[in-house]
Coordinates of C-alpha atoms in Angstrom, one line a residue:
X7 CA 154.0 79.9 174.9
X8 CA 151.0 78.6 172.9
X9 CA 149.1 77.7 176.1
X10 CA 149.5 81.1 177.6
X11 CA 148.3 82.9 174.4
X12 CA 145.4 80.6 174.0
X13 CA 144.3 81.0 177.6
X14 CA 143.8 84.7 177.5
X15 CA 142.1 84.8 174.1
X16 CA 139.9 81.8 174.8
X17 CA 138.7 83.6 178.0
X18 CA 138.0 86.7 175.9
X19 CA 135.9 84.6 173.5
X20 CA 134.2 82.8 176.4
X21 CA 133.1 86.1 178.1
X22 CA 132.1 87.5 174.6
X23 CA 134.5 90.4 175.0
X24 CA 135.8 89.5 171.6
X25 CA 133.8 87.6 169.0
X26 CA 136.8 86.4 167.0
X27 CA 140.4 87.1 166.2
X28 CA 143.4 85.8 164.2
X29 CA 147.0 86.0 165.4
X30 CA 150.1 85.5 163.4
X31 CA 153.7 86.1 164.3
X32 CA 157.0 85.3 162.4
X33 CA 160.7 85.8 162.4
X34 CA 163.2 87.6 160.2
X35 CA 163.8 84.5 158.1
X36 CA 160.1 84.3 157.1
X37 CA 159.3 81.4 159.5
X38 CA 155.9 81.4 161.3
X39 CA 156.4 81.4 165.1
X40 CA 152.7 81.3 166.0
X41 CA 149.5 81.3 164.0
X42 CA 146.0 80.6 165.4
X43 CA 142.5 82.0 165.2
X44 CA 139.7 82.0 167.8
X45 CA 136.0 82.5 167.9
X46 CA 133.5 83.5 165.2
X47 CA 133.6 86.0 162.4
X48 CA 130.2 87.4 163.4
X49 CA 128.0 88.1 166.4
X50 CA 124.9 87.3 164.3
X51 CA 123.2 84.1 165.4
X52 CA 122.5 83.1 161.9
X53 CA 126.2 83.4 160.8
X54 CA 127.9 80.8 162.9
X55 CA 131.2 80.7 161.0
X56 CA 134.7 80.3 162.5
X57 CA 137.2 83.2 162.5
X58 CA 140.3 82.0 160.5
X59 CA 143.4 83.4 159.0
X60 CA 141.5 83.8 155.8
X61 CA 138.7 85.9 157.3
X62 CA 138.6 89.3 155.8
X63 CA 138.6 92.4 158.0
X64 CA 138.5 96.1 157.6
X65 CA 142.0 97.0 158.7
X66 CA 141.4 100.8 159.0
X67 CA 144.7 102.6 159.8
X68 CA 146.8 99.5 159.2
X69 CA 146.3 100.7 155.6
X70 CA 148.8 103.5 156.3
X71 CA 151.8 101.2 156.3
X72 CA 150.9 99.9 152.8
X73 CA 150.3 103.4 151.5
X74 CA 153.7 104.4 152.8
X75 CA 155.3 101.5 150.9
X76 CA 153.3 102.4 147.8
X77 CA 154.4 106.1 148.1
X78 CA 158.0 105.1 148.3
X79 CA 157.6 102.9 145.3
X80 CA 156.1 105.9 143.4
X81 CA 159.2 107.9 144.5
X82 CA 161.4 105.1 143.1
X83 CA 159.5 105.3 139.8
X84 CA 160.0 109.1 139.8
X85 CA 156.3 109.8 139.9
X86 CA 156.7 111.6 143.2
X87 CA 159.4 113.3 145.3
X88 CA 159.6 113.3 149.1
X89 CA 160.5 116.9 149.4
X90 CA 158.7 118.7 146.5
X91 CA 155.6 120.9 147.3
X92 CA 152.5 118.8 146.5
X93 CA 150.0 121.6 146.7
X94 CA 150.1 122.2 142.9
X95 CA 149.0 118.5 142.4
X96 CA 146.3 118.8 145.1
X97 CA 144.9 122.3 144.8
X98 CA 142.2 121.8 147.4
X99 CA 144.6 120.7 150.1
X100 CA 145.1 123.2 152.8
X101 CA 143.0 125.9 151.1
X102 CA 141.4 127.1 154.3
X103 CA 144.7 128.0 156.0
X104 CA 145.2 127.3 159.7
X105 CA 142.3 127.4 162.1
X106 CA 143.1 129.4 165.2
X107 CA 139.8 129.7 167.0
X108 CA 136.0 129.4 166.8
X109 CA 133.4 132.0 167.6
X110 CA 130.6 130.0 169.2
X111 CA 128.1 133.0 169.0
X112 CA 128.7 133.5 165.2
X113 CA 129.3 129.8 164.5
X114 CA 132.4 130.7 162.6
X115 CA 136.0 129.7 162.7
X116 CA 139.0 132.1 162.6
X117 CA 141.8 131.3 160.2
X118 CA 145.3 132.4 159.3
X119 CA 146.2 132.0 155.6
X120 CA 149.0 129.7 154.9
X121 CA 150.9 128.7 151.7
X122 CA 153.8 126.8 153.3
X123 CA 154.8 123.9 151.0
X124 CA 153.3 120.6 152.0
X125 CA 155.6 117.7 150.9
X126 CA 155.0 114.0 150.7
X127 CA 157.5 113.6 153.6
X128 CA 155.2 115.7 155.7
X129 CA 152.1 113.9 154.7
X130 CA 153.6 110.5 155.6
X131 CA 155.0 111.7 158.9
X132 CA 151.9 113.6 160.1
X133 CA 153.8 116.9 160.2
X134 CA 151.7 118.5 157.4
X135 CA 149.2 120.3 159.7
X136 CA 146.4 117.9 158.9
X137 CA 144.5 116.4 161.8
X138 CA 141.5 114.1 162.0
X139 CA 138.5 116.3 162.7
X140 CA 137.2 113.9 165.4
X141 CA 140.4 114.5 167.4
X142 CA 140.5 118.3 167.3
X143 CA 137.8 120.4 169.0
X144 CA 138.0 123.4 166.6
X145 CA 137.7 121.1 163.6
X146 CA 134.8 119.4 165.2
X147 CA 133.0 122.8 165.7
X148 CA 133.9 123.8 162.1
X149 CA 132.4 120.6 160.7
X150 CA 129.2 121.1 162.8
X151 CA 128.9 124.7 161.6
X152 CA 128.7 123.4 158.0
X153 CA 126.2 120.6 158.9
X154 CA 128.9 118.0 158.2
X155 CA 129.9 115.0 160.2
X156 CA 133.5 114.2 161.0
X157 CA 135.3 112.2 158.4
X158 CA 132.1 112.2 156.3
X159 CA 131.6 112.3 152.6
X160 CA 132.2 110.0 149.6
X161 CA 135.7 111.2 148.5
X162 CA 139.1 112.0 149.9
X163 CA 138.4 115.6 149.2
X164 CA 135.2 115.5 151.3
X165 CA 137.1 114.0 154.2
X166 CA 140.4 115.7 154.0
X167 CA 139.9 119.2 152.7
X168 CA 140.1 120.7 156.2
X169 CA 141.7 123.7 157.9
X170 CA 145.2 122.9 159.0
X171 CA 145.9 123.0 162.7
X172 CA 149.5 124.2 162.6
X173 CA 152.0 125.5 160.1
X174 CA 153.3 122.5 158.0
X175 CA 156.6 121.1 159.2
X176 CA 156.4 122.6 162.7
X177 CA 154.5 120.1 164.7
X178 CA 152.8 116.7 164.8
X179 CA 149.1 115.7 164.6
X180 CA 147.6 112.4 163.6
X181 CA 145.5 113.0 160.5
X182 CA 144.7 112.6 156.9
X183 CA 148.2 112.7 155.4
X184 CA 148.1 109.1 154.1
X185 CA 144.8 109.8 152.4
X186 CA 146.4 112.7 150.5
X187 CA 149.4 110.5 149.8
X188 CA 147.1 107.9 148.2
X189 CA 145.5 110.6 146.1
X190 CA 149.0 111.8 144.9
X191 CA 149.7 108.3 143.7
X192 CA 146.5 108.3 141.7
X193 CA 147.1 111.7 140.2
X194 CA 150.6 111.0 139.1
X195 CA 150.3 107.3 138.1
X196 CA 146.9 107.5 136.3
X197 CA 145.8 104.4 138.3
X198 CA 143.5 104.0 141.2
X199 CA 145.2 103.3 144.4
X200 CA 143.6 99.8 144.3
X201 CA 145.3 99.1 140.9
X202 CA 148.6 100.6 141.9
X203 CA 148.8 98.5 145.0
X204 CA 147.6 95.4 143.1
X205 CA 150.4 95.6 140.6
X206 CA 153.3 96.8 142.9
X207 CA 152.5 95.0 146.2
X208 CA 149.7 92.5 146.2
X209 CA 150.4 90.5 143.1
X210 CA 154.2 90.3 143.7
X211 CA 153.4 88.9 147.2
X212 CA 150.6 86.6 145.9
X213 CA 147.9 88.2 148.1
X214 CA 145.8 89.8 145.4
X215 CA 142.8 87.7 146.1
X216 CA 142.8 88.5 149.8
X217 CA 143.1 92.3 150.0
X218 CA 141.1 95.1 148.5
X219 CA 139.5 98.5 149.0
X220 CA 136.3 97.0 147.6
X221 CA 135.9 93.5 149.1
X222 CA 132.2 93.3 148.2
X223 CA 133.0 93.4 144.5
X224 CA 135.5 90.5 144.8
X225 CA 133.9 87.1 144.7
X226 CA 137.0 85.6 146.4
X227 CA 136.5 87.9 149.4
X228 CA 132.8 88.7 149.8
X229 CA 131.7 85.6 151.8
X230 CA 134.8 85.7 154.0
X231 CA 134.2 89.1 155.5
X232 CA 133.9 89.4 159.2
X233 CA 131.0 91.4 160.6
X234 CA 131.7 94.3 162.9
X235 CA 130.7 93.7 166.5
X236 CA 130.1 96.2 169.3
X237 CA 130.1 96.3 173.1
X238 CA 127.3 98.0 175.1
X239 CA 127.0 101.7 175.9
X240 CA 129.3 101.2 178.9
X241 CA 131.9 99.4 176.7
X242 CA 131.2 96.1 178.4
X243 CA 130.5 92.6 176.9
X244 CA 128.8 90.7 175.6
X245 CA 129.6 91.8 172.1
X246 CA 126.7 92.0 169.7
X247 CA 126.2 92.7 166.1
X248 CA 127.6 96.1 165.0
X249 CA 127.5 95.6 161.2
X250 CA 125.7 98.9 160.9
X251 CA 129.0 100.6 161.6
X252 CA 130.9 101.7 158.4
X253 CA 134.5 102.5 159.1
X254 CA 134.8 104.5 155.8
X255 CA 131.7 106.6 156.5
X256 CA 130.3 106.1 153.0
X257 CA 133.5 106.5 150.9
X258 CA 133.6 105.9 147.2
X259 CA 137.4 106.6 147.0
X260 CA 140.3 104.4 147.9
X261 CA 141.4 105.8 151.3
X262 CA 145.1 105.5 151.8
X263 CA 144.7 106.3 155.4
X264 CA 142.3 103.6 156.3
X265 CA 140.2 101.9 153.6
X266 CA 141.7 98.5 153.0
X267 CA 140.1 95.1 153.8
X268 CA 142.4 92.1 154.2
X269 CA 142.7 88.6 155.6
X270 CA 145.1 88.1 158.5
X271 CA 147.2 85.8 156.4
X272 CA 147.5 88.4 153.6
X273 CA 148.3 91.3 155.9
X274 CA 150.9 89.2 157.7
X275 CA 152.5 88.2 154.4
X276 CA 152.9 91.9 153.6
X277 CA 154.1 92.7 157.1
X278 CA 156.7 90.0 157.0
X279 CA 157.9 91.0 153.6
X280 CA 158.4 94.6 154.8
X281 CA 160.3 93.4 157.9
X282 CA 162.5 91.3 155.8
X283 CA 163.0 94.1 153.3
X284 CA 161.8 92.0 150.4
X285 CA 163.2 93.5 147.1
X286 CA 160.0 92.7 145.3
X287 CA 158.5 95.8 147.0
X288 CA 161.2 98.4 147.5
X289 CA 164.9 99.0 147.2
X290 CA 167.2 98.8 150.3
X291 CA 167.4 102.6 150.3
X292 CA 163.6 103.0 150.3
X293 CA 163.3 100.5 153.2
X294 CA 165.8 102.6 155.2
X295 CA 163.7 105.7 154.5
X296 CA 160.5 103.8 155.5
X297 CA 161.8 102.9 159.0
X298 CA 163.9 106.0 159.6
X299 CA 162.7 108.4 162.3
X300 CA 161.3 111.5 160.4
X301 CA 160.8 114.0 163.3
X302 CA 163.2 116.7 164.3
X303 CA 163.6 117.5 168.0
X304 CA 160.8 120.0 168.0
X305 CA 158.3 117.8 166.2
X306 CA 159.3 114.8 168.3
X307 CA 158.5 116.7 171.5
X308 CA 155.1 117.7 170.0
X309 CA 154.4 114.0 169.3
X310 CA 155.1 113.0 172.9
X311 CA 153.1 115.9 174.3
X312 CA 150.3 115.1 171.8
X313 CA 150.1 111.5 173.0
X314 CA 149.8 112.8 176.6
X315 CA 147.3 115.5 175.7
X316 CA 144.2 113.5 176.8
X317 CA 143.1 110.0 177.7
X318 CA 141.7 109.6 174.2
X319 CA 145.0 110.6 172.6
X320 CA 146.9 108.3 174.9
X321 CA 144.7 105.4 174.2
X322 CA 144.7 105.9 170.4
X323 CA 148.4 106.6 170.0
X324 CA 150.5 105.1 172.8
X325 CA 150.0 101.4 172.0
X326 CA 150.2 100.8 175.8
X327 CA 153.8 101.8 175.7
X328 CA 154.7 103.5 179.0
X329 CA 154.9 107.2 179.0
X330 CA 158.4 107.0 180.3
X331 CA 159.5 105.6 176.9
X332 CA 160.2 108.3 174.4
X333 CA 158.5 107.9 171.1
X334 CA 159.1 109.2 167.6
X335 CA 157.6 108.6 164.1
X336 CA 158.6 107.0 160.8
X337 CA 156.7 106.6 157.6
X338 CA 155.9 103.1 158.8
X339 CA 154.4 104.2 162.1
X340 CA 155.2 104.8 165.8
X341 CA 158.7 104.0 167.0
X342 CA 159.6 103.3 170.6
X343 CA 163.0 104.8 171.2
X344 CA 163.7 102.5 174.1
X345 CA 162.7 98.9 174.8
X346 CA 160.1 97.6 177.3
X347 CA 161.3 94.8 179.5
X348 CA 159.7 91.5 178.4
X349 CA 157.8 93.0 175.5
X350 CA 159.9 94.6 172.8
X351 CA 163.4 96.0 172.0
X352 CA 164.6 99.5 171.3
X353 CA 163.4 100.8 167.9
X354 CA 160.3 98.6 167.6
X355 CA 157.7 100.0 165.2
X356 CA 153.9 99.8 165.8
X357 CA 150.6 100.8 164.4
X358 CA 146.9 99.8 164.6
X359 CA 143.4 100.1 163.2
X360 CA 140.3 101.4 164.8
X361 CA 138.6 98.1 165.0
X362 CA 141.2 96.8 167.5
X363 CA 143.6 95.5 164.8
X364 CA 147.3 95.8 165.6
X365 CA 150.8 95.1 164.1
X366 CA 154.3 95.4 165.3
X367 CA 157.8 95.0 163.9
X368 CA 160.6 94.4 166.4
X369 CA 163.7 94.9 164.2
X370 CA 166.3 94.1 166.8
X371 CA 164.7 90.9 168.0
X372 CA 163.8 89.9 164.4
X373 CA 160.0 89.3 164.9
X374 CA 156.8 90.8 163.6
X375 CA 153.2 90.1 164.4
X376 CA 149.6 91.1 163.5
X377 CA 146.2 90.6 165.2
X378 CA 143.0 91.0 163.2
X379 CA 139.5 91.3 164.7
X380 CA 136.4 93.4 164.1
X381 CA 135.2 95.2 167.3
X382 CA 134.2 98.6 168.4
X383 CA 134.6 100.8 170.6
X384 CA 137.8 101.8 168.9
X385 CA 141.1 100.6 170.3
X386 CA 139.4 99.2 173.4
X387 CA 142.0 99.0 176.3
X388 CA 141.2 95.4 177.4
X389 CA 141.6 94.2 173.8
X390 CA 144.8 96.2 173.3
X391 CA 146.1 94.6 176.5
X392 CA 145.4 91.1 175.1
X393 CA 147.4 92.0 171.9
X394 CA 150.2 93.4 174.1
X395 CA 150.3 90.0 175.9
X396 CA 150.5 88.3 172.6
X397 CA 153.5 90.4 171.7
X398 CA 155.1 89.7 175.1
X399 CA 154.7 85.9 174.6
X400 CA 156.3 86.0 171.1
X401 CA 159.1 88.2 172.4
X402 CA 159.9 86.0 175.3
X403 CA 159.8 82.8 173.2
X404 CA 162.3 84.2 170.7
X405 CA 164.6 85.6 173.4
X406 CA 164.7 82.1 175.0
X407 CA 165.9 80.7 171.7

């Protein structure tokens, strides 16, 4: 197993498709099955340091799983409720109503007012009507008409106060629900999301020195940060320095949808704890809710249609799972309703981060794994295929046992 994994990643490092990466996988008993890092943490010539399991990366949307866990902890503490309307706590949310069109001549959007309750359950399952503005053409035009950039601005409100794209609870769109969920935790707990996660998740797991929304303020993390790298305009190697690219687009808020920085070891410690349903984090009932499919039949069909909507949607959301495999959604992430031969079993949960970081939890097989690197373009297919091969090798090794 190790030889096959190392062969594909060493070739990627050699061709400079990938500057550096850290891989970790483990089983349901907390044992490490495989752990190895490759390459360098930077494409800069004057920063020739190895990429290790302690290298700190921007994990982008891999933050969403942690925000979901924090949200369920807040529900346990009776700070929040999954099915209560959250609009009174977040009065700016959804204030524009639903965008239905855009008049290019006037440079104006058309809207339908909407006051449908938006619940925490909807926010965590992407059924709230929110969608990332860079994924939806009408939202892109609306942003441009206001001289704003997609996902721009320093606060959650700047990024997430957008027109809705459908009536809450009736569809699926990948969007800013977890950012709003993080803001709900802050409003109801009186703590920053950083401090809430620190006390409820990071410190109990012993990873508090290896994960943060603000790594540059942490002496223990600052010098271990990987630099972003980028491929050329044709998305071809060699990778070069891309440290100019800011995944948070200038935020000053904790972004529950994508703002965390973590080492590979720290994130895997969290991932493994979640797979094993560690009682330090949540109750058994909350773990059941975390992994339970949240979509009704209508919303599940919208999800599958949404993934097939365009090559961009397929690349960002399918995790290289065949279209023939039906998918649904949990608070944790994407669920494959059937297994894929040689790669994962039925019910496996997945998600990723824009800089080509990926995690999976295969509940039936009893394995989980994460891969951390720092490369754009986002979710680049050749890199995702490397990570899928890593998953296959771990899956086959455990099945042999």
